[in-house]
mmCIF file with all atom_site columns, C-alpha atoms in Angstrom:
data_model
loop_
_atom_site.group_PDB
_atom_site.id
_atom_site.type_symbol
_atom_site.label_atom_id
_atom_site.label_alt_id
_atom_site.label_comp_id
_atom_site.label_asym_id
_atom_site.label_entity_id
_atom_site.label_seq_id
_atom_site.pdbx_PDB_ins_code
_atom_site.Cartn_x
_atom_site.Cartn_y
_atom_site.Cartn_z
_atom_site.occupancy
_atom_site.B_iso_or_equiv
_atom_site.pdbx_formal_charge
_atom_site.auth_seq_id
_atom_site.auth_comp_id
_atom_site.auth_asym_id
_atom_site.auth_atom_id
_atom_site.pdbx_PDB_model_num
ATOM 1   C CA . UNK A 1 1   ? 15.262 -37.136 -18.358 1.00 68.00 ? 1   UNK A CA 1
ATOM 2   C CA . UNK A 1 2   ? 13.907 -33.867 -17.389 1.00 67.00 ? 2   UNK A CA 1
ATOM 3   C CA . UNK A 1 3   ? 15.139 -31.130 -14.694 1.00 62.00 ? 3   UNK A CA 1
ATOM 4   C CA . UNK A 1 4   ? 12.639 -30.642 -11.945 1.00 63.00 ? 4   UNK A CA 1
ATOM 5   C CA . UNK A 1 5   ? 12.819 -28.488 -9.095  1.00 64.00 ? 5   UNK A CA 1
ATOM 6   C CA . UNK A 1 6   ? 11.673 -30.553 -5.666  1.00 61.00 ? 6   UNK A CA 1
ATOM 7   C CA . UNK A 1 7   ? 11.368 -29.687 -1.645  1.00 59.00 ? 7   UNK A CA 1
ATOM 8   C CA . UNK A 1 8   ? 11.895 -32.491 0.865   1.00 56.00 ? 8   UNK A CA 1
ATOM 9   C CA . UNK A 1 9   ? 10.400 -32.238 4.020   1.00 50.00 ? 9   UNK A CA 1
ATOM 10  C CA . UNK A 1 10  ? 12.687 -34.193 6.647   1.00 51.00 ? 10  UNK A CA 1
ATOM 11  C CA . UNK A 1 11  ? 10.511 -35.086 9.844   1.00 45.00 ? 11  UNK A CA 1
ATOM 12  C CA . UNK A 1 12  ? 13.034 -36.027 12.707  1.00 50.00 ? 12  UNK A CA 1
ATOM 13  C CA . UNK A 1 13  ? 13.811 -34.909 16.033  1.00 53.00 ? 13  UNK A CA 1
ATOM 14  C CA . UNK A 1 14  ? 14.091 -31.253 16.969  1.00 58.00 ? 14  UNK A CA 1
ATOM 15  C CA . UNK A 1 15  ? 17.670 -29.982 16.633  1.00 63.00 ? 15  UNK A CA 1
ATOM 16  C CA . UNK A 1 16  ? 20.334 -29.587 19.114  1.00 75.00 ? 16  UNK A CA 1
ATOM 17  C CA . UNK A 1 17  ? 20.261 -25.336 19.159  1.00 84.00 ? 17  UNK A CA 1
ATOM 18  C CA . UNK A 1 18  ? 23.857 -23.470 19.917  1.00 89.00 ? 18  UNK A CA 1
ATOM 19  C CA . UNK A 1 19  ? 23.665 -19.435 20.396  1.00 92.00 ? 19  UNK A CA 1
ATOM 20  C CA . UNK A 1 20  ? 26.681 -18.260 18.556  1.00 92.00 ? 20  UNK A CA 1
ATOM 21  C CA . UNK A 1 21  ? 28.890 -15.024 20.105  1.00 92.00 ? 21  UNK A CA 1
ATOM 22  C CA . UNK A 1 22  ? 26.774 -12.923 17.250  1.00 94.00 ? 22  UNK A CA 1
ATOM 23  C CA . UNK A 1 23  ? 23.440 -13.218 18.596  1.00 94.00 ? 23  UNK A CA 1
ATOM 24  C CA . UNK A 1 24  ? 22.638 -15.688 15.597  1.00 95.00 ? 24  UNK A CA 1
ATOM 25  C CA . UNK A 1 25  ? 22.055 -19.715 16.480  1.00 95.00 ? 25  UNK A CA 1
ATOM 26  C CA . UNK A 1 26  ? 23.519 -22.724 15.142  1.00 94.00 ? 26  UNK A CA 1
ATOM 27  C CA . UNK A 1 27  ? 21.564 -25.704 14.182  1.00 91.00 ? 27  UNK A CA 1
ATOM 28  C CA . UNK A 1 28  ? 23.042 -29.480 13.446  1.00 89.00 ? 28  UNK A CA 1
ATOM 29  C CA . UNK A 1 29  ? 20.311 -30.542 11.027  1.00 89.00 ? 29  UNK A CA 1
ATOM 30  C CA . UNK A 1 30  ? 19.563 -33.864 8.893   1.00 89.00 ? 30  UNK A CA 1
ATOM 31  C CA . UNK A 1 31  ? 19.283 -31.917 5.258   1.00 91.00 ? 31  UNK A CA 1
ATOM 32  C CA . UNK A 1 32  ? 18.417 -35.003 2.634   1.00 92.00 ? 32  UNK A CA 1
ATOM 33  C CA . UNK A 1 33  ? 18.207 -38.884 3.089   1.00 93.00 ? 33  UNK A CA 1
ATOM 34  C CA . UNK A 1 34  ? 18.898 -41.979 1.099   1.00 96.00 ? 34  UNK A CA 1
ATOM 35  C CA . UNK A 1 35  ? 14.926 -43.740 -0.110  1.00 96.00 ? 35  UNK A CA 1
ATOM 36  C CA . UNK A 1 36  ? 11.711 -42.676 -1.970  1.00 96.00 ? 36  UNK A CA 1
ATOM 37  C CA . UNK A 1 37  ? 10.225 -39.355 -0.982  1.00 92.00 ? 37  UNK A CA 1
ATOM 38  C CA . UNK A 1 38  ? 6.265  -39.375 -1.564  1.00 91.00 ? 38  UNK A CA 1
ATOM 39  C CA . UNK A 1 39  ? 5.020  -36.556 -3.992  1.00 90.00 ? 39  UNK A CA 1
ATOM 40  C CA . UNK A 1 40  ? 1.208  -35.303 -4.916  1.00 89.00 ? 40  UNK A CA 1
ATOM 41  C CA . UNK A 1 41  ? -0.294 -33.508 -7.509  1.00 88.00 ? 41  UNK A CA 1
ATOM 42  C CA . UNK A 1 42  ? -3.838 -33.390 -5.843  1.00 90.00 ? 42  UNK A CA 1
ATOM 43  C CA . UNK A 1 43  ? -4.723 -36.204 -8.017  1.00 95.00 ? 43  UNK A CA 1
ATOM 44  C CA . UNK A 1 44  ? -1.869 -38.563 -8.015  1.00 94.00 ? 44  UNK A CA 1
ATOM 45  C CA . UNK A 1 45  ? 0.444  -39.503 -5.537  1.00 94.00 ? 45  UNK A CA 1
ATOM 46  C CA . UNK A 1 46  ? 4.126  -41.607 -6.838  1.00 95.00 ? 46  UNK A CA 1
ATOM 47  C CA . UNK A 1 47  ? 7.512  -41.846 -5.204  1.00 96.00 ? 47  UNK A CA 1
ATOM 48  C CA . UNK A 1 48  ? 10.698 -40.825 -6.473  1.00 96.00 ? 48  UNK A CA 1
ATOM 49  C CA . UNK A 1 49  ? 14.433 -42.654 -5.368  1.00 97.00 ? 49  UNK A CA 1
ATOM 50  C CA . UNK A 1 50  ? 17.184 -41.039 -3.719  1.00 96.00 ? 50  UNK A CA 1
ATOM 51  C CA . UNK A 1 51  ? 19.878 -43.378 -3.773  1.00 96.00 ? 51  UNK A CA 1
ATOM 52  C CA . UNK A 1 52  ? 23.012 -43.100 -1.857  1.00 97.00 ? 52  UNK A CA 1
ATOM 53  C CA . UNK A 1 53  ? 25.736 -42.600 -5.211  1.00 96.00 ? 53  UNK A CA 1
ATOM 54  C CA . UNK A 1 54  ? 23.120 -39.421 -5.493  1.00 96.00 ? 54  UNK A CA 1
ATOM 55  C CA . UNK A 1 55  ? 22.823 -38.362 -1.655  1.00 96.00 ? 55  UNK A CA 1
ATOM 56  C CA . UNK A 1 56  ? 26.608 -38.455 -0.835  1.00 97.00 ? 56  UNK A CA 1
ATOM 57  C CA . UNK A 1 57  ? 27.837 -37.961 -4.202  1.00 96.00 ? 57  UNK A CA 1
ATOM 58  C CA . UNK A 1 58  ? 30.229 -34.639 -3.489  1.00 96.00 ? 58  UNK A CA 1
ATOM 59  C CA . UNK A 1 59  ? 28.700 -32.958 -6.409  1.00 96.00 ? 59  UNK A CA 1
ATOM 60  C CA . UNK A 1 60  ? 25.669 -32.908 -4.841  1.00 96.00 ? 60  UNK A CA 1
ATOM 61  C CA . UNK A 1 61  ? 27.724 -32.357 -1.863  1.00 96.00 ? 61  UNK A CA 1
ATOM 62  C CA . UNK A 1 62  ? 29.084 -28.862 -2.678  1.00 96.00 ? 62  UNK A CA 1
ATOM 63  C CA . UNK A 1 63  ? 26.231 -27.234 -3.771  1.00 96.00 ? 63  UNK A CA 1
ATOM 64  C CA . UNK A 1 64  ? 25.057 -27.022 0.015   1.00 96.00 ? 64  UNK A CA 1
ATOM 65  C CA . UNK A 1 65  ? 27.446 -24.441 1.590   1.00 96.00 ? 65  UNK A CA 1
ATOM 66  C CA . UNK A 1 66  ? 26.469 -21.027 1.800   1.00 97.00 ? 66  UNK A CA 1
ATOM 67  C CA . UNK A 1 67  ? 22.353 -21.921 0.281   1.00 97.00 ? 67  UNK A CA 1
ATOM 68  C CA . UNK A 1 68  ? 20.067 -19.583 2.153   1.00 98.00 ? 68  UNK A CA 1
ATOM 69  C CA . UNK A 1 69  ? 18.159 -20.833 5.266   1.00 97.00 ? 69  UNK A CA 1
ATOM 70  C CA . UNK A 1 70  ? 14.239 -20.182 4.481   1.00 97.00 ? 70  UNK A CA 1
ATOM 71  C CA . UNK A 1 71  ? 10.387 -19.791 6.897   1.00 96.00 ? 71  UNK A CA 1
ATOM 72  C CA . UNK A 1 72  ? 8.964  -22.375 4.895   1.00 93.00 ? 72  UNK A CA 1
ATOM 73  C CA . UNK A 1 73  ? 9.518  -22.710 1.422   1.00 94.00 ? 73  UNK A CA 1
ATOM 74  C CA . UNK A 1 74  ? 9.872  -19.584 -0.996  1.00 96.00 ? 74  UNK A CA 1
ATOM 75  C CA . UNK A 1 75  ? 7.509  -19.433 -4.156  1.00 94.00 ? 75  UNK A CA 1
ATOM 76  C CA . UNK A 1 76  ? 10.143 -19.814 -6.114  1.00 95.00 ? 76  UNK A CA 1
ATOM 77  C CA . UNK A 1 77  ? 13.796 -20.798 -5.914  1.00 97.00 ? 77  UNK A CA 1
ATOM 78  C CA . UNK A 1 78  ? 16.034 -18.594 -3.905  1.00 98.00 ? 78  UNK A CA 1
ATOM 79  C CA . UNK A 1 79  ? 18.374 -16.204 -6.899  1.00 97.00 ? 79  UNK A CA 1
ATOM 80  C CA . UNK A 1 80  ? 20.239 -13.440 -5.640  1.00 97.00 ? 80  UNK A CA 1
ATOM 81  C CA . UNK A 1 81  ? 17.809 -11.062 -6.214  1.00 98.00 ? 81  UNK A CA 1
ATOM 82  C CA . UNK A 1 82  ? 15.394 -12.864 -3.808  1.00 97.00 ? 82  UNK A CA 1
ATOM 83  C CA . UNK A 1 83  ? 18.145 -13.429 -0.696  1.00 97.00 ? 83  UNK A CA 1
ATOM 84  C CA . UNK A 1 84  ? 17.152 -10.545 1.076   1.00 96.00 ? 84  UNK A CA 1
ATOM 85  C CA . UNK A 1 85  ? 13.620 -11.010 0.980   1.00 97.00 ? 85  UNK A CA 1
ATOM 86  C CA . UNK A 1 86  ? 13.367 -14.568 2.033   1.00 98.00 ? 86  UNK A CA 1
ATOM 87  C CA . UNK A 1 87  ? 16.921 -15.661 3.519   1.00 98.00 ? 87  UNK A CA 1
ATOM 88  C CA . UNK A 1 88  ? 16.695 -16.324 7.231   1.00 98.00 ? 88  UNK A CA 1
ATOM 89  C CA . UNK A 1 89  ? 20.573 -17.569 7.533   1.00 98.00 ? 89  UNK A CA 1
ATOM 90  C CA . UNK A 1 90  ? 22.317 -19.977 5.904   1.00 97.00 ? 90  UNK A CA 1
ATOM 91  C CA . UNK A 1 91  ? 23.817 -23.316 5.765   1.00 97.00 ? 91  UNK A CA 1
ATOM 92  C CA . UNK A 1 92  ? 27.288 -23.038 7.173   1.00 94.00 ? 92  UNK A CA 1
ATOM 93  C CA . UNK A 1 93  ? 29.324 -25.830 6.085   1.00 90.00 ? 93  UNK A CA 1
ATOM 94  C CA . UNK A 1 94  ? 29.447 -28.751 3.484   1.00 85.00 ? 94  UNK A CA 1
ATOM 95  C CA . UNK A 1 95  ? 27.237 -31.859 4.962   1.00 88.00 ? 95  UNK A CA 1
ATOM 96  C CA . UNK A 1 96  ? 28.384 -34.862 6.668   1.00 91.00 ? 96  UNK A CA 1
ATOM 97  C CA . UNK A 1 97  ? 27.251 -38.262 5.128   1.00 94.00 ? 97  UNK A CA 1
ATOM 98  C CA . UNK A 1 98  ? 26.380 -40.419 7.295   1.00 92.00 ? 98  UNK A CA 1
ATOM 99  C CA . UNK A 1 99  ? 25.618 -43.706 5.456   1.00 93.00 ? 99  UNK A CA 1
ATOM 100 C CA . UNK A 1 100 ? 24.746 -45.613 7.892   1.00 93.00 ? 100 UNK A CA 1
ATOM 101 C CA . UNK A 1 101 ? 21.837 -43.793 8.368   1.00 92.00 ? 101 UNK A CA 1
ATOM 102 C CA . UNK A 1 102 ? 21.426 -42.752 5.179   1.00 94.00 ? 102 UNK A CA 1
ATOM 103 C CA . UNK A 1 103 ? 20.805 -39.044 5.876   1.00 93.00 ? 103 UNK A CA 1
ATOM 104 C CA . UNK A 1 104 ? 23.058 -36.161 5.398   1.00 94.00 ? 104 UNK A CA 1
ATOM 105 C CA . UNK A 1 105 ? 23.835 -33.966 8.577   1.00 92.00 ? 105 UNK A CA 1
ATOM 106 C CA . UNK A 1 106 ? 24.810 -30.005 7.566   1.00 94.00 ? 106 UNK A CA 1
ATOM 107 C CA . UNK A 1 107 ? 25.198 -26.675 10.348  1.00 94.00 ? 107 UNK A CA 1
ATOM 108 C CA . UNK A 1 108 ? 22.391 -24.470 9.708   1.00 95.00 ? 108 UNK A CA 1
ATOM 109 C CA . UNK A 1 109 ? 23.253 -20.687 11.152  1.00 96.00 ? 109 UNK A CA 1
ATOM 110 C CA . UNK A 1 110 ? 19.900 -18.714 11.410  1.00 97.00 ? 110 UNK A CA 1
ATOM 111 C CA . UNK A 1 111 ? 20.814 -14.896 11.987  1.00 97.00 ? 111 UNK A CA 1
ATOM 112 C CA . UNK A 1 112 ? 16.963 -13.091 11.780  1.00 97.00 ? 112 UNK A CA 1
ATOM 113 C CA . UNK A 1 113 ? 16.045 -12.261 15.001  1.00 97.00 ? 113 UNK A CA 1
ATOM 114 C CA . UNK A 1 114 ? 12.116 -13.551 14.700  1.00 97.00 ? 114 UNK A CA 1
ATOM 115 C CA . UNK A 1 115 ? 13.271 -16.350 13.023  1.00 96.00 ? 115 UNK A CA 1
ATOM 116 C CA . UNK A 1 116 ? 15.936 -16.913 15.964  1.00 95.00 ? 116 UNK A CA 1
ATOM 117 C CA . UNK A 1 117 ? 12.546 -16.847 18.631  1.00 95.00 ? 117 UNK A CA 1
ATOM 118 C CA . UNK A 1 118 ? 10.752 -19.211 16.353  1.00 94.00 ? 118 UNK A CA 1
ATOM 119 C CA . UNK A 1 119 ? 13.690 -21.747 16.506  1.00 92.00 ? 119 UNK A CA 1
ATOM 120 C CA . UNK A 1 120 ? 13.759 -21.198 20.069  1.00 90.00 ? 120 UNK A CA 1
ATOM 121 C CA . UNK A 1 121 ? 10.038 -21.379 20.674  1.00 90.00 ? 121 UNK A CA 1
ATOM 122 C CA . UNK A 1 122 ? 9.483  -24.416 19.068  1.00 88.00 ? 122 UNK A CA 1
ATOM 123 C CA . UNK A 1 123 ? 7.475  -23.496 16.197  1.00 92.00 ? 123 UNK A CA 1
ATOM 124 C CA . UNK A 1 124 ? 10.680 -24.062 13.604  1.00 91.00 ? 124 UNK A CA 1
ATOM 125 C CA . UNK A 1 125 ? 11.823 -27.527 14.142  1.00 86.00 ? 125 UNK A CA 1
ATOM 126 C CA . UNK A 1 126 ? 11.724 -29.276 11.001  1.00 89.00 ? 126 UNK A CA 1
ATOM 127 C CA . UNK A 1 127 ? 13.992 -28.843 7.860   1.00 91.00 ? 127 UNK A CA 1
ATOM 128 C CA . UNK A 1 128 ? 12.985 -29.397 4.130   1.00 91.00 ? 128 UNK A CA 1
ATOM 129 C CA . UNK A 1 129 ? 15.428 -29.500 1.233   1.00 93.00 ? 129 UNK A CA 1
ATOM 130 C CA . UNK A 1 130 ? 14.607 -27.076 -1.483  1.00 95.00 ? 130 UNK A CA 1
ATOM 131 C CA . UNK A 1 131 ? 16.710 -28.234 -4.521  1.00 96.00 ? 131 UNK A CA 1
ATOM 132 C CA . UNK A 1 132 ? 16.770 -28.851 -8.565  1.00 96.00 ? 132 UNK A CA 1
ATOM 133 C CA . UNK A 1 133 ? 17.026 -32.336 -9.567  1.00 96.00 ? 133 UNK A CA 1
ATOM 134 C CA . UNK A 1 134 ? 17.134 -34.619 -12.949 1.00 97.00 ? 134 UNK A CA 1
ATOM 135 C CA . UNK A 1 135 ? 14.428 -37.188 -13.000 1.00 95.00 ? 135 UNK A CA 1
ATOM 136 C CA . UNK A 1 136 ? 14.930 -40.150 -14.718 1.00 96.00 ? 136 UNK A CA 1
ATOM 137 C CA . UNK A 1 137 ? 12.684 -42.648 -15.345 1.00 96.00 ? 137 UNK A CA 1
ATOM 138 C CA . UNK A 1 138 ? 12.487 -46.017 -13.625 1.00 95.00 ? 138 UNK A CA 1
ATOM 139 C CA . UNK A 1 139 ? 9.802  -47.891 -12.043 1.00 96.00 ? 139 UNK A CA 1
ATOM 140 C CA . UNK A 1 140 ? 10.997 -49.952 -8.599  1.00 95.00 ? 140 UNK A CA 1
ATOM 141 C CA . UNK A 1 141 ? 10.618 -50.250 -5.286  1.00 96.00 ? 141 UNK A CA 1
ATOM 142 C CA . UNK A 1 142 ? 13.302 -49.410 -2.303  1.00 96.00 ? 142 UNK A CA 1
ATOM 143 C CA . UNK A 1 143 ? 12.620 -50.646 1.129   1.00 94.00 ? 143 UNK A CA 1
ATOM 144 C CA . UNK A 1 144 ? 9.450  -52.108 0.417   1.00 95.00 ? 144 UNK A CA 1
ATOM 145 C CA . UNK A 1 145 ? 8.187  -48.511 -1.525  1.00 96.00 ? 145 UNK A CA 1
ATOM 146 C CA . UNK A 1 146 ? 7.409  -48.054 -4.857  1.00 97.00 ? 146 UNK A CA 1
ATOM 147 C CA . UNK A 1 147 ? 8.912  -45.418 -7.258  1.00 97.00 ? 147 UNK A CA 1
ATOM 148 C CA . UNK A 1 148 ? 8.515  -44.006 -10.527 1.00 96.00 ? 148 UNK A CA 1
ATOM 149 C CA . UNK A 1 149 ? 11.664 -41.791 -10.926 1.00 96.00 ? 149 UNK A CA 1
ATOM 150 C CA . UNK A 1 150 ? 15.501 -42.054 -9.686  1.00 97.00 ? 150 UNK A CA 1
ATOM 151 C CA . UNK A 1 151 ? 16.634 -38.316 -8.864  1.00 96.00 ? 151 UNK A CA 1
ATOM 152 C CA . UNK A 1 152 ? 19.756 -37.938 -10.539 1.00 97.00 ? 152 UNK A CA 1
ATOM 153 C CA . UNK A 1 153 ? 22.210 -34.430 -9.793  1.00 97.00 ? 153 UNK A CA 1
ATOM 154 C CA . UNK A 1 154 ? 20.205 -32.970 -6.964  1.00 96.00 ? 154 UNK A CA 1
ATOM 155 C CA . UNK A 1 155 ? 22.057 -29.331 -6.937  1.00 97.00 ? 155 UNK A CA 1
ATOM 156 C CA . UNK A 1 156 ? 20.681 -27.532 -3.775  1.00 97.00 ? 156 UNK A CA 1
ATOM 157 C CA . UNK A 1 157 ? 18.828 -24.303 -3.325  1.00 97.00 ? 157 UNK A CA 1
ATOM 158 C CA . UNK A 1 158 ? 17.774 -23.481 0.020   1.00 97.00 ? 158 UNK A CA 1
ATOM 159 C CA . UNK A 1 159 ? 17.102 -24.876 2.862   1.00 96.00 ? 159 UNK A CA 1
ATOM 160 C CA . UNK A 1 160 ? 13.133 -24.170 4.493   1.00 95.00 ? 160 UNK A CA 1
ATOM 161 C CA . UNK A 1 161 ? 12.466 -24.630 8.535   1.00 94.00 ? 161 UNK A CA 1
ATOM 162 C CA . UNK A 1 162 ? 8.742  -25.367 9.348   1.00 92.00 ? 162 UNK A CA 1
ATOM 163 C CA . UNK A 1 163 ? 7.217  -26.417 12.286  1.00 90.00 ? 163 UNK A CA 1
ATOM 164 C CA . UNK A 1 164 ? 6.291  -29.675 14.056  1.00 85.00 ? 164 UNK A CA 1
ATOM 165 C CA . UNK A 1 165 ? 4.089  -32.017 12.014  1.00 79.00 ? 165 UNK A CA 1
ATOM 166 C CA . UNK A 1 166 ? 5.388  -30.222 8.427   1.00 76.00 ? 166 UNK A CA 1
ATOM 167 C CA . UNK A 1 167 ? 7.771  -33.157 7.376   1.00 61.00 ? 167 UNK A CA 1
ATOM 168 C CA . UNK A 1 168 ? 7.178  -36.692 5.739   1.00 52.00 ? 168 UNK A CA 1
#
């Protein structure tokens, strides 16, 4: 098994937006879903699984609270000596499984002003997971889609907004 870190891109329907008494808005946003997320190399394309003991597990869980809200995805992953270069907000809360669905639903407060108009605009309306993640090995197929890898201990690291059209 080896440790990998992975973004998500989560294409869904534009979030409900709430302006909070600071100035800063409040998001309700799907962060992660149960199935096999598509990855690319350039040269090869293969699925990894998210299965639901890994998606709602409350290990994984925990890690979300307080993980910086990012304009697309950083370079790297988000340390505290990179917060106050590239956080945005944050995610306010621990997420809400919701397995019928199989996605996880988490309050995303965004507190930069441009970032705030961007949201508001329209060009921010999709969310992608930025997170560390053990891959194991496993050839399969979930819902009809075929896999190489099960993700195993996804730990959270940020959370990226993009626009329309950035997600899976």
């Amino acid at each position: 098994m080896s440790r990998v870190a992975r973004t998500d891109l989560s294409a869904g329907a534009r979030p409900a937006v709430t302006r909070l008494g600071s100035g800063a808005i409040r998001l309700d946003a799907a962060v992660t879903r149960v199935g096999v997320l598509t990855y690319s190399d350039g040269t090869d394309t293969w699925g990894e699984l998210k299965l639901p003991e890994e998606v709602f597990s409350p290990d994984s869980l925990a890690t979300l609270p307080g993980v910086a809200v990012t304009e697309g995805h950083p370079a790297e992953l988000v340390t505290p000596e990179s917060w106050g270069a590239v956080a945005r907000g944050h995610v306010a809360d621990a997420g809400r499984p919701e397995r019928a669905t199989g996605l996880v639903g988490a309050p995303v407060v965004v507190s930069a002003a441009d970032t705030i108009a961007a949201v508001e605009r329209g060009d921010r309306v999709e969310v992608s997971a930025g997170y560390t993640c053990d891959l194991e090995p496993s050839e399969g197929t979930f819902d009809g889609k075929p896999s190489r890898a099960l993700k195993r201990n996804n730990r959270f690291n940020h959370l990226a907004l993009g626009p329309h059209g950035w997600g899976r």
